[in-house]
Amino acid sequence: MRHAKPLPGSLVQRYLGWKATTFAENAPWYRRLATEGQRPRAMVISCCDSRVHVTSIFGAEQGEFFIHRNIANLVPPYEPDGLRHGTSAAIEYAVTELKIGQIIVLGHSLCGGVQGCEAMCSGQAPELERPESFVGRWMDMLRPGYERVKGITDPAARREALEKQAVLTSLDNLMTFPFVADAVTANEIQIHGLWNDITEGVLEIYDAKADAFIPL
Amino acid sequence: MRHAKPLPGSLVQRYLGWKATTFAENAPWYRRLATEGQRPRAMVISCCDSRVHVTSIFGAEQGEFFIHRNIANLVPPYEPDGLRHGTSAAIEYAVTELKIGQIIVLGHSLCGGVQGCEAMCSGQAPELERPESFVGRWMDMLRPGYERVKGITDPAARREALEKQAVLTSLDNLMTFPFVADAVTANEIQIHGLWNDITEGVLEIYDAKADAFIPL
Amino acid sequence: MRHAKPLPGSLVQRYLGWKATTFAENAPWYRRLATEGQRPRAMVISCCDSRVHVTSIFGAEQGEFFIHRNIANLVPPYEPDGLRHGTSAAIEYAVTELKIGQIIVLGHSLCGGVQGCEAMCSGQAPELERPESFVGRWMDMLRPGYERVKGITDPAARREALEKQAVLTSLDNLMTFPFVADAVTANEIQIHGLWNDITEGVLEIYDAKADAFIPL
Amino acid sequence: MRHAKPLPGSLVQRYLGWKATTFAENAPWYRRLATEGQRPRAMVISCCDSRVHVTSIFGAEQGEFFIHRNIANLVPPYEPDGLRHGTSAAIEYAVTELKIGQIIVLGHSLCGGVQGCEAMCSGQAPELERPESFVGRWMDMLRPGYERVKGITDPAARREALEKQAVLTSLDNLMTFPFVADAVTANEIQIHGLWNDITEGVLEIYDAKADAFIPL
C-alpha cells in the first residue's frame, strides 16, 4: 500500500472555500480555459522559495502565466543528449507548443540555493561537493557566476550580485536553445530578467544597455 | 549585449499596484519572513500549467508552501549519478534543509504533457521520440503508467487515468529517495496525492486503502 | 483533595478522535512547531463569546495566530504600575517576544459584555456598579465609548455602535503601549479593527480614512 | 487618524471562503444562537499559544465553549478590590450570567510564559523582575509553584512540572471565588485540569485522588 495520507482538514476547508467563491465566481472563464486550452502570454521561471509568488506580484489571472519553479530560477544550457531535462522540457513546451510571447526569469534576495552555491564555491560546504548532492550538482551551473563576483568584499553585496548572476546565467543559457534564439531573433519572444528584494518588495529589471539591474 | 527587454507597462503597473497594496499591507510579516528565513509547512509539486495555481486553491500565505512546478508534476526516480537533476534538487532542499512536514503532488485534468505522452506511447507523435525532444524524454517517465491504462477504451477516461498515473508515479518515485523514505517511515513527512479537475474545480485525493482517487 | 473531576466521556471521545485524525494527519508539522517554537504572523484579540471563533473564520493553521480572548475584546490602557495585567502581558509577549507582524482586534454583534456596559452606564444595572463586580470594573473601560453613542435613539443601532466603540477603544489603547506605538511607527506592526455580525456572518473592517466600519 | 490598516487579501479571501461554506452550511444554527443567545456548556481557560486551539482538540461547535485565553492559562486569586481584573471578569460572566456547568483549565507543554517564569524565579531574567514588565508581574502568580518544583534536577521534567503547577494554581485560585466555590459545592459546576503535550498530541488530566496528571 502506498504511503499517501488524507489531506489535513484545514487545507480541505480552505479548498472548499475557494471552490465556493473564487471558482464559482470565475467558473465560465475557467471552463472556457479548460475547453479551449490554455494560451498563456508568458512563461515565468522562478524559484521554489515560499516567499516569492509571481502570481501575487503580477496579480495573475488563471491562464496568464506558464510557471516553472526550481531551485534558484536556473536555466541549464541546451543539452540534447537524450537524457531527462525538466527545465528544458518546460521551456520547449512553452515555446514550441504554447508559443508564449515572453520569458520572464525572476530571481530574488535571500535565496537559499544561491547561499549554498556561495558556501560550496568558497570551500565551506564540502557536503554540497559530493556527487550525490542534487543541490550541489544543480548549483554547479552558477560556479562561473561565482567566479565573476567573488572579489566583492561586502558579504551582502556579494550575495546580491550572485543572485543577479543566477538571473543572467539563465538569460544566457536560454539563448543556447535554438528554438528560443530563433524566436528571439524573429521578435516572436521577448526575454526579461528580474530580481525581487523580498524584504522591501522592490523589483529590479535587468537593463541590457546599462548591463545593470534597475529598480522599476 | 544581452537580449533582455523592458517589462511591458501593464505588468509594471500591476507590480506597482501590488507593492502599494498587498506588499504594504503585509510588510511587517514579509520583512520578518525575510529576516528569519522561510519555514514552509509543505512542499508542493505541481504542473507549470497556467490554469492550476496551488496558491489560489489553498489561499496560501506567503511563507506557507515551497513550490516546484514542472511539466506534468513528475518526480523522477532517485539517481545520484553526479548529473544535474532539478526536481531532485528541489526535493532534497525541501526535505533536508527546510524540513517540511508534507509533500503534496498536485496533478490536473487536460494536462498537455500527459496528452503528449499518450500520443507518443501510442505511436502518434514521432517527433517526441527523438532524442533531442526534451518533452519526450521527460515524459518517458510515464511510459509504465501508460502501459497500465492503455486498455481503457474511452479516450477521456484513459486520459484521466493517465493523469492520475502521473501523480502515482511521483508518489512512488518519491519513496526511492532515501531521505524521503526515512522521513516518511519516521513519520516526519506525510505524502499526499491530489488531482484537480480544472473544468469543475473538483479536487480528488488518492486514498491508499481504496487505491483510488476520491473527491474531497 | 482538589475539586477536579474526570472529563466527560463525550469530550474524551472527541479528543481521541482528534488525535487519531487531525493530530495524526498533521503530526510532522505539529512536531516541528513544537521543536522550533511558534512563529505566529498575528495576534488576535477577540471575545470569549462561544459564537465567535477566529480560527474558524480565517481557516487558521496551527501556529498562525496568537490569540487572547477576554470579555468584549478590550485592551486596557498602558499602566506599568507593578500590578497584574493579563491583557497587557499577552500584548507584551506577542510584540516583544514573538515579534508578530499584525494585531487584529475582533469585535462582534450581540456582545453580552457590551450589553452589560450599556445597562450599567444607563443606570439599569446597579449590581455592575459595585466595586466587587469584576464585569462592571472591566467594562468601565467602555464608559467613554458609551458617552459617544448614547444619543443614538434606535436601541439596536446604539448597541452596534457601542460594540464598535469597544474595538476602537482597543485600537486607541494599544497605541498607549510604547512598544506597540514604536513598532507601528516603524511599520513593524499593523493594526486592524474588525466587527463580526454573528447573525449574518458579515465581517466589517474599520477604515481609518472614512472613520467607519465597512463590510469586506 | 487612527493607525488601522486594511486586512491582507489572503485573510479576506479565507473569510469569504468561510462565509460561503461553513457559515452558509450552518446559517440556521448560527442565527438561532444569535437570536436566542449563547448557552455554552463549559468555560475553557487556556493559553494564547498559537499551537493550542481547544476548538480543534474538542471539535467544538459554535456555541459550545466560552473561551478565555491568556498567558499560561492562569487564574489569579479572588481580589474584589475595585480594580480591573480581566480573567476574573470572564469567570464571573461565565458562572453568574451564562451558568456554565464546567470550567476546564488547559495547560500545555513548551509554554513560553512558564519558561519565562522559570528564568525569572531562578534569577536568569532580571528584565522580568522590573515593575513595568507585564509578563513578569503576571507570572508572579506562579512563583509558589516554582518553589514546589525547583528541586527537580532534570530541566525538561522541571519545566513540565511547572506547567502542571500553572494548571493546579488556576484550579486552586478558582476555588477562592465565592461564586465558583458555592457552585462547585452545590455540584452545579465541575472543574477539570488538563495538560496537553503539543509534540505528541497527548492530553493528560489531573486526577485529584492520585494527585497526578494521567494520560487520557
Tab-separated table of N, CA and C in Angstrom, chain A residues 3 16 23 41 50 71 76 87 93 95 101 108 113 121 124 129 167 179 191 205:
chain	number	residue	atom	x	y	z
A	3	HIS	N	2.191	5.157	0.600
A	3	HIS	CA	2.260	5.962	1.816
A	3	HIS	C	1.514	7.283	1.653
A	16	LEU	N	-12.462	24.065	-0.015
A	16	LEU	CA	-13.918	24.192	-0.179
A	16	LEU	C	-14.316	25.666	-0.245
A	23	PHE	N	-13.643	29.943	-7.408
A	23	PHE	CA	-14.003	29.097	-8.552
A	23	PHE	C	-15.402	29.429	-9.053
A	41	ARG	N	0.263	34.154	-21.862
A	41	ARG	CA	1.043	35.180	-22.544
A	41	ARG	C	2.533	35.020	-22.315
A	50	SER	N	9.169	29.900	-0.786
A	50	SER	CA	7.785	30.151	-0.378
A	50	SER	C	7.459	31.630	-0.230
A	71	ILE	N	14.987	25.369	-8.044
A	71	ILE	CA	15.905	25.978	-7.091
A	71	ILE	C	16.697	27.087	-7.799
A	76	PRO	N	19.441	25.573	-17.345
A	76	PRO	CA	20.692	24.936	-17.775
A	76	PRO	C	20.944	25.207	-19.258
A	87	THR	N	13.735	21.310	-16.733
A	87	THR	CA	13.609	22.725	-17.066
A	87	THR	C	13.565	22.912	-18.582
A	93	TYR	N	8.211	23.135	-24.185
A	93	TYR	CA	6.749	23.097	-24.276
A	93	TYR	C	6.166	24.509	-24.393
A	95	VAL	N	7.581	27.235	-25.535
A	95	VAL	CA	7.936	27.944	-26.763
A	95	VAL	C	7.336	27.286	-27.995
A	101	GLY	N	4.797	34.500	-25.663
A	101	GLY	CA	5.475	35.645	-26.250
A	101	GLY	C	6.582	36.241	-25.394
A	108	HIS	N	15.562	36.433	-6.799
A	108	HIS	CA	15.132	37.116	-5.564
A	108	HIS	C	16.249	37.151	-4.533
A	113	GLY	N	19.314	28.640	-2.267
A	113	GLY	CA	20.135	27.916	-3.236
A	113	GLY	C	21.404	28.680	-3.572
A	121	CYS	N	31.258	27.070	-3.328
A	121	CYS	CA	32.354	27.577	-4.161
A	121	CYS	C	33.490	28.174	-3.326
A	124	GLN	N	33.296	26.124	1.856
A	124	GLN	CA	32.716	25.975	3.189
A	124	GLN	C	31.573	24.966	3.259
A	129	GLU	N	29.661	19.299	-2.372
A	129	GLU	CA	30.588	18.879	-3.426
A	129	GLU	C	30.402	17.411	-3.810
A	167	VAL	N	20.235	35.037	-12.436
A	167	VAL	CA	19.298	35.506	-13.462
A	167	VAL	C	20.011	35.617	-14.815
A	179	PHE	N	15.540	26.937	-30.568
A	179	PHE	CA	14.166	27.436	-30.785
A	179	PHE	C	13.900	28.727	-30.023
A	191	ILE	N	12.589	38.440	-23.850
A	191	ILE	CA	13.142	37.868	-22.630
A	191	ILE	C	13.371	38.984	-21.620
A	205	ILE	N	14.813	45.330	-12.720
A	205	ILE	CA	14.843	44.679	-14.025
A	205	ILE	C	16.225	44.847	-14.644
